[in-house]
mmCIF file of C-alpha atoms in Angstrom:
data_model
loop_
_atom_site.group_PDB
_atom_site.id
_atom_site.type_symbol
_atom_site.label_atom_id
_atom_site.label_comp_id
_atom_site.label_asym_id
_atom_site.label_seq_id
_atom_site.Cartn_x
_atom_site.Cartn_y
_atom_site.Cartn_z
ATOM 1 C CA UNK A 69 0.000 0.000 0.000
ATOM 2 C CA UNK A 70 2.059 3.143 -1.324
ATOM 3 C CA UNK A 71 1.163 6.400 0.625
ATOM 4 C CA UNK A 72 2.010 9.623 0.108
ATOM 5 C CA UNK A 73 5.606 10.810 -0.824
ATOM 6 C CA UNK A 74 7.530 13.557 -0.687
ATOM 7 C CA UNK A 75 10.935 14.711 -2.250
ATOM 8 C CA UNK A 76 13.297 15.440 -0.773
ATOM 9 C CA UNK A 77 13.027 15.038 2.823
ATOM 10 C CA UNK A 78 15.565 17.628 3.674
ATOM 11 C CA UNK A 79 16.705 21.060 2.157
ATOM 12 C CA UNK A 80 19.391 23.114 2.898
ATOM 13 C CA UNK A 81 19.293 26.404 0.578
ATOM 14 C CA UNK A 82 20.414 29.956 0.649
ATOM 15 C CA UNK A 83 18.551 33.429 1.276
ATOM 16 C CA UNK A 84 17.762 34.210 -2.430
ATOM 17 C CA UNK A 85 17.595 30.759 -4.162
ATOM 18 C CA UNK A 86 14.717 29.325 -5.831
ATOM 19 C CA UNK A 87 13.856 25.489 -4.427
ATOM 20 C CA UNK A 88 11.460 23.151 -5.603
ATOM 21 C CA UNK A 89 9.549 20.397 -3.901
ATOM 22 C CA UNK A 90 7.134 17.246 -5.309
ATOM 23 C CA UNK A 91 4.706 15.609 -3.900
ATOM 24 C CA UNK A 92 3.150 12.293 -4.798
ATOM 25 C CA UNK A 93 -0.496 11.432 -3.551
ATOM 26 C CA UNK A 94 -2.401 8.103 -3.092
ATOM 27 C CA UNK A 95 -2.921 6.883 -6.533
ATOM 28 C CA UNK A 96 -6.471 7.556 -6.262
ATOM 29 C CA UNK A 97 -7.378 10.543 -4.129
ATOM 30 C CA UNK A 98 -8.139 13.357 -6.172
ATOM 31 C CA UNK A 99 -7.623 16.507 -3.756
ATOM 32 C CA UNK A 100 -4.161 17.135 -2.748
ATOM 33 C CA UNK A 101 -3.183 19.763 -0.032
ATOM 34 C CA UNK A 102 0.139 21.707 0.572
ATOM 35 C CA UNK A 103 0.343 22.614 4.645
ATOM 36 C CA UNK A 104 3.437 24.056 6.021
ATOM 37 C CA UNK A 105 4.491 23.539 10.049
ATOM 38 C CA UNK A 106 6.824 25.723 11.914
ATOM 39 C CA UNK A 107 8.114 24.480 15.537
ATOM 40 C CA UNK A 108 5.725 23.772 17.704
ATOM 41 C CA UNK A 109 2.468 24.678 15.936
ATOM 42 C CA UNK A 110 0.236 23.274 13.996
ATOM 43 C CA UNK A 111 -0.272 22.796 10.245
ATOM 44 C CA UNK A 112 -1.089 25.687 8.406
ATOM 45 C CA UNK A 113 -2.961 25.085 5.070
ATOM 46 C CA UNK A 114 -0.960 26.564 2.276
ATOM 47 C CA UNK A 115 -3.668 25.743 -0.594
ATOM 48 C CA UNK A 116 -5.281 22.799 -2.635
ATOM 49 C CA UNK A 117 -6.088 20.707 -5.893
ATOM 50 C CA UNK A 118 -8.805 18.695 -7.155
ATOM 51 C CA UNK A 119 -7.627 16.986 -10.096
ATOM 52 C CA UNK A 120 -5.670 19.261 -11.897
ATOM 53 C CA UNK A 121 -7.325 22.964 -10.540
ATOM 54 C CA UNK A 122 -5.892 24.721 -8.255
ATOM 55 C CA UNK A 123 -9.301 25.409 -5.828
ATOM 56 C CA UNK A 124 -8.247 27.754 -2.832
ATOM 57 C CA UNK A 125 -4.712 29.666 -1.885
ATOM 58 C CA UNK A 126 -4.534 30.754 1.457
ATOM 59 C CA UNK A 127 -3.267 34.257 2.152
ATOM 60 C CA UNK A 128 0.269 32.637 3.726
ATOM 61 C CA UNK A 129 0.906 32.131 -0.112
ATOM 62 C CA UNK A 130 2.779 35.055 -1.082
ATOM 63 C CA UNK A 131 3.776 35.972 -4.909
ATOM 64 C CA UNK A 132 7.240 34.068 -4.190
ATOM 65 C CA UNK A 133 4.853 30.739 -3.893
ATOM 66 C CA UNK A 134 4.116 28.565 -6.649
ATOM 67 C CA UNK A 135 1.898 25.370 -6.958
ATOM 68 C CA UNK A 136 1.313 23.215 -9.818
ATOM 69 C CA UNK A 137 -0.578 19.491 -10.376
ATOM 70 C CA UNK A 138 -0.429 19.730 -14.376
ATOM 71 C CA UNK A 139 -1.914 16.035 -14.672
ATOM 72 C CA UNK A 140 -4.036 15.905 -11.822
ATOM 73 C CA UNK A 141 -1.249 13.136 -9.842
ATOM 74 C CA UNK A 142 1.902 14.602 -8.443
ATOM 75 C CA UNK A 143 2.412 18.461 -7.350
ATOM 76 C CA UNK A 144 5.515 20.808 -6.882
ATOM 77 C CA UNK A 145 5.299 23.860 -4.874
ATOM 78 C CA UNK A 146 7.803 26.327 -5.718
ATOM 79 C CA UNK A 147 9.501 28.695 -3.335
ATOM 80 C CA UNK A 148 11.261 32.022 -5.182
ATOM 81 C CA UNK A 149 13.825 34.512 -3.808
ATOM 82 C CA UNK A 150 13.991 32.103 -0.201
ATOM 83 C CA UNK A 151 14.077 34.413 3.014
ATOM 84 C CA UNK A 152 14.659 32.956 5.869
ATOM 85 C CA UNK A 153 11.003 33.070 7.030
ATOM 86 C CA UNK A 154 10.464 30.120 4.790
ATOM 87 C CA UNK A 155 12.448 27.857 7.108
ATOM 88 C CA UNK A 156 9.121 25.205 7.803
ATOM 89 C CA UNK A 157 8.517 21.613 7.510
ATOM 90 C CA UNK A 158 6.437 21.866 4.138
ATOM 91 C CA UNK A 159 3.568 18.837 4.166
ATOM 92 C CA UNK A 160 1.678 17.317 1.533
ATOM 93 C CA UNK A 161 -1.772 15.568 1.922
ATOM 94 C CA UNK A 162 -3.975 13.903 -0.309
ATOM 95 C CA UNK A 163 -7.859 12.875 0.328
ATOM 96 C CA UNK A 164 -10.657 11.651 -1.567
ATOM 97 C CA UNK A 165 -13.173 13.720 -3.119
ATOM 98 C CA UNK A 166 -16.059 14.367 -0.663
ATOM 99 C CA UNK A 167 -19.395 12.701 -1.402
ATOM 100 C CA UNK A 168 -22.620 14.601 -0.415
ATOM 101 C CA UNK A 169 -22.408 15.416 2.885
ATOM 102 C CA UNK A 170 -19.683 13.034 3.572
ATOM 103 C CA UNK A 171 -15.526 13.799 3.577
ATOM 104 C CA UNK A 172 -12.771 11.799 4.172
ATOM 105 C CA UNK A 173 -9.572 12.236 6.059
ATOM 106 C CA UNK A 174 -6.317 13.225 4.906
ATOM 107 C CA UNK A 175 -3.251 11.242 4.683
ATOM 108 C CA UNK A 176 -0.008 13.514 5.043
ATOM 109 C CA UNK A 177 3.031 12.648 3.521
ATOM 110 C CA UNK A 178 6.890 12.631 5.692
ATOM 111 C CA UNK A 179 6.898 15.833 4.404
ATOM 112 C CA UNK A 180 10.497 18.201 3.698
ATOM 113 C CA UNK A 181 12.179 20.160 5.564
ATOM 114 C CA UNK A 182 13.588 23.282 4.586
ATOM 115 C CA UNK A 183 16.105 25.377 6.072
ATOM 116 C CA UNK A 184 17.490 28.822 4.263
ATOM 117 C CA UNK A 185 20.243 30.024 5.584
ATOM 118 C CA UNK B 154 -13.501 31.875 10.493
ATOM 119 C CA UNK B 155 -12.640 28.375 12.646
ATOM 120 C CA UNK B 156 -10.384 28.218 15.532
ATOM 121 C CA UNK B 157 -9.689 24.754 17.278
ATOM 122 C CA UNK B 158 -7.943 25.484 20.873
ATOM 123 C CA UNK B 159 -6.184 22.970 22.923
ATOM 124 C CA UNK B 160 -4.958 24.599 25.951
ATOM 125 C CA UNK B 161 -2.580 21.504 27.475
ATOM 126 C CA UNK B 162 0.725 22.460 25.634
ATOM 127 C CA UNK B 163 2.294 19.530 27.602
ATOM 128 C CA UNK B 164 0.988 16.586 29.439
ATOM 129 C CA UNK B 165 3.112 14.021 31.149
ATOM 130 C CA UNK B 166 2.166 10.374 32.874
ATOM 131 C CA UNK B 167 3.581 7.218 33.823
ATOM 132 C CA UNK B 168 2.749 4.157 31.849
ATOM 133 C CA UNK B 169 -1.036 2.822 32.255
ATOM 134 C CA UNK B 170 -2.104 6.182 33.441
ATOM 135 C CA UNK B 171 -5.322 7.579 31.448
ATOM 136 C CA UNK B 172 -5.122 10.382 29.970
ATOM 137 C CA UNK B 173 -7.405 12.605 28.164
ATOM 138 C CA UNK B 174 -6.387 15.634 25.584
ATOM 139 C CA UNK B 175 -9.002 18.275 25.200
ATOM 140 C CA UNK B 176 -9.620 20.053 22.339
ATOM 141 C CA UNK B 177 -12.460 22.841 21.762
ATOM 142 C CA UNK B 178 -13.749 24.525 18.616
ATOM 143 C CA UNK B 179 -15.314 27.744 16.829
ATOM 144 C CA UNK B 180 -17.243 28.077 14.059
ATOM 145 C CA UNK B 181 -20.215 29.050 12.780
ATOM 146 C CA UNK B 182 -20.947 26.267 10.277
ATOM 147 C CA UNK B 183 -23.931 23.836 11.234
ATOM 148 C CA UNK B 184 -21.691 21.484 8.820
ATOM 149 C CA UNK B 185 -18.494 20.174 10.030
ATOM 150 C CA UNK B 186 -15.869 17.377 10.585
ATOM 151 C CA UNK B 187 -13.552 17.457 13.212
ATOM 152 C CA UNK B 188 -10.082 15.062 12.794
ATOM 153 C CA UNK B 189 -7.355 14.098 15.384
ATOM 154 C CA UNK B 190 -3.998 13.097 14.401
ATOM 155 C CA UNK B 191 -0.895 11.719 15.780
ATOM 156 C CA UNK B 192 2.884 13.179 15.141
ATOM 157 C CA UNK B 193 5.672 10.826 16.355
ATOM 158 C CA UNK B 194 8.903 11.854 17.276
ATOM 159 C CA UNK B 195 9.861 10.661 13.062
ATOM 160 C CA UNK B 196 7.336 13.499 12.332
ATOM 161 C CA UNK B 197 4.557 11.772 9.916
ATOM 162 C CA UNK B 198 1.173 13.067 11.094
ATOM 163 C CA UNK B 199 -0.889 9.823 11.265
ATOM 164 C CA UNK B 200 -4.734 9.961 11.058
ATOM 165 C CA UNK B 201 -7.045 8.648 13.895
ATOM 166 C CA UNK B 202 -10.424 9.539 13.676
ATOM 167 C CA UNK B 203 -12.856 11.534 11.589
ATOM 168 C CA UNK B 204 -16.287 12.494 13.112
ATOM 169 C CA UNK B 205 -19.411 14.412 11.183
ATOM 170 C CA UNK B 206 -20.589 17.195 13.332
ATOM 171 C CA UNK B 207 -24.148 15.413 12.892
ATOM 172 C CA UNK B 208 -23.152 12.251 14.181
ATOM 173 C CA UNK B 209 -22.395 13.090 18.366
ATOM 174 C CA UNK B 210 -21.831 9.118 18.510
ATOM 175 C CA UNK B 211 -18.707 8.395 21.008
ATOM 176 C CA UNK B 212 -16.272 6.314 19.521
ATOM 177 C CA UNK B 213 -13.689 3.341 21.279
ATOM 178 C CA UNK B 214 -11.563 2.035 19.217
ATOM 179 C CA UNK B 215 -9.189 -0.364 21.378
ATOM 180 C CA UNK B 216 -7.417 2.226 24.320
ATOM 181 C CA UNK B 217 -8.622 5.015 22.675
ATOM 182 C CA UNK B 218 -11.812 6.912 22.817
ATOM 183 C CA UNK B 219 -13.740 10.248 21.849
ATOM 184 C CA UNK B 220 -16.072 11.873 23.231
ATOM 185 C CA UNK B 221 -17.783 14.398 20.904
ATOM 186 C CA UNK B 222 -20.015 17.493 22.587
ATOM 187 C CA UNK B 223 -21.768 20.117 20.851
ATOM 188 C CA UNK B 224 -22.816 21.756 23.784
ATOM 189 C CA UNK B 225 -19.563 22.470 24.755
ATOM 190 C CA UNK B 226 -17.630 22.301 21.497
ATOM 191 C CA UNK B 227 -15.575 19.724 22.496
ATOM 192 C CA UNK B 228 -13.979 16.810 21.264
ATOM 193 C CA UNK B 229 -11.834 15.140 23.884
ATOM 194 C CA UNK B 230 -9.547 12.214 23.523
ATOM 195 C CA UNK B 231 -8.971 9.926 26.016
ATOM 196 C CA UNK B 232 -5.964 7.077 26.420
ATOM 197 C CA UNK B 233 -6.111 4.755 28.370
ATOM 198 C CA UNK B 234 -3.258 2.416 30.414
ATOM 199 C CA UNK B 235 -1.219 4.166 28.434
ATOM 200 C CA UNK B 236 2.310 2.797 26.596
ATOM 201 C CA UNK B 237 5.262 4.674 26.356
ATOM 202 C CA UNK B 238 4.935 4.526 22.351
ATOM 203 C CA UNK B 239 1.596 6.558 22.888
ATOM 204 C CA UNK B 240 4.118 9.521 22.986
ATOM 205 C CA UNK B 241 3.690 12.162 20.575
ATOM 206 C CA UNK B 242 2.061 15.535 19.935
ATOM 207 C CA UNK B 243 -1.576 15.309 19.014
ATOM 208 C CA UNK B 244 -3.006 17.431 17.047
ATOM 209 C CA UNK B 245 -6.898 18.248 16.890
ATOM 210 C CA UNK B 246 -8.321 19.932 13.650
ATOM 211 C CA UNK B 247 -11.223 20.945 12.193
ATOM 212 C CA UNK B 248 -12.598 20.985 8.637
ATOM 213 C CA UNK B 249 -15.837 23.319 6.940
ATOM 214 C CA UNK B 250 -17.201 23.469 3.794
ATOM 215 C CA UNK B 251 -16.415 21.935 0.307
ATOM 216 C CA UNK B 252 -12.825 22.470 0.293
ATOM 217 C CA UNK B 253 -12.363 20.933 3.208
ATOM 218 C CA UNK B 254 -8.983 22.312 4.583
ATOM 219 C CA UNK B 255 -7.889 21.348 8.034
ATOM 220 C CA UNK B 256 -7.544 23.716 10.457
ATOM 221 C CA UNK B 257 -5.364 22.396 13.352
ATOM 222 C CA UNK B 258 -4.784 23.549 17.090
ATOM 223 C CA UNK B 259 -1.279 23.979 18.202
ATOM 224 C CA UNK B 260 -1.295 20.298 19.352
ATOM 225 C CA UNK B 261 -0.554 18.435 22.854
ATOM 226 C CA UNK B 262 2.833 16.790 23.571
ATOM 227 C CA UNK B 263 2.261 13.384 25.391
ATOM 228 C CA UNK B 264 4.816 12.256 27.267
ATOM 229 C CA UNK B 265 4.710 8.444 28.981
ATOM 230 C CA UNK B 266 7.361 7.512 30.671
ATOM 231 C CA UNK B 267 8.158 4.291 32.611
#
């Protein structure tokens, strides 16, 4: 049972360089979500897809942030121009599509972690 | 806009203890779902229950339990005889609407220790 995957698990970059990272869901959930954790909080949603559209960005998604799901299966997000801010543990999840009144839980990837220096 | 508190930042128990994590939360929807999840030390959240906001059903599923309270806004999680691998931070969140994004609290840490 393959769940979802992230790459890479670690990034080390400096203030100013662009990084990239993918995301892989469950082969068959639909919506995939980008949350990003700072020490010792919580999750913070970041935005989502169904399928291939890009549905809701939250406001913690400045111009530097970028995310794409071209075929409807794996993402990237895109960072630009790092600050040092952006040092977070960036998380992927990926869900089923929500019947009716009914929704499923999300299944979070290891996520990365990145650090700019 | 949806707020999920839990106000124990730390908790700490000897093995087979109980121990119960609250969590409360805001919003106005009359339609939501309300998730808790487990983060190791490794740092994978792990997914442990789901309930409907129309279902108030309490749940056991082996040591652990939920008790779900709209009169309160509450949905508490309870442990119990604890095992040292029951340490982590758990997290409570809370979900509204189509899009369904979670928001989380800031999470308890749970430490059991021999």
């Amino acid at each position: 049972d393959t769940g979802v995957s992230q790459d890479p698990r670690h990034k080390i970059t400096k203030r100013g360089q662009n990084v990239t990272f993918r995301c892989d869901p469950i082969s068959e959930h639909n919506r995939l979500y980008w949350y990003r954790q700072t020490l010792g909080q919580g999750p913070e949603f970041l935005t989502y897809f169904q399928n291939e559209a890009q549905l809701e960005k939250s406001r913690l998604l400045s111009d530097r942030f970028s995310a794409e799901r071209p075929k409807g299966s794996f993402s990237t997000l895109e960072i630009q121009r790092t600050e040092q801010g952006d040092s977070a543990m960036y998380l992927c999840a990926s869900s089923l599509l929500p019947t009716g009144v009914q929704t499923y839980e999300q299944y979070f990837g290891p996520g990365t972690r990145l650090t700019v220096t | 806009a949806q707020k999920v508190t839990q106000a124990q930042t730390e908790i700490s128990v000897v093995e087979k203890e109980d121990v119960t994590l609250d969590c409360v939360y805001e919003t106005r929807d009359t339609t939501y779902y309300l998730f808790w999840y487990k983060q190791p030390p490794s740092g994978e959240l792990v997914f442990l229950i789901r309930r409907n906001s129309f279902d108030e059903q309490n749940e056991i599923s082996g040591r652990y339990s939920w008790n779900f309270q709209k009169s309160t806004s509450s949905f508490n999680f309870t442990i119990t005889a604890s095992q040292v691998v029951d340490s982590a931070v758990y997290f409570c969140a809370l979900s509204v609407g189509g899009g369904n994004k979670l928001t989380f609290g800031t999470g308890t840490q749970l430490k059991v220790e021999l």
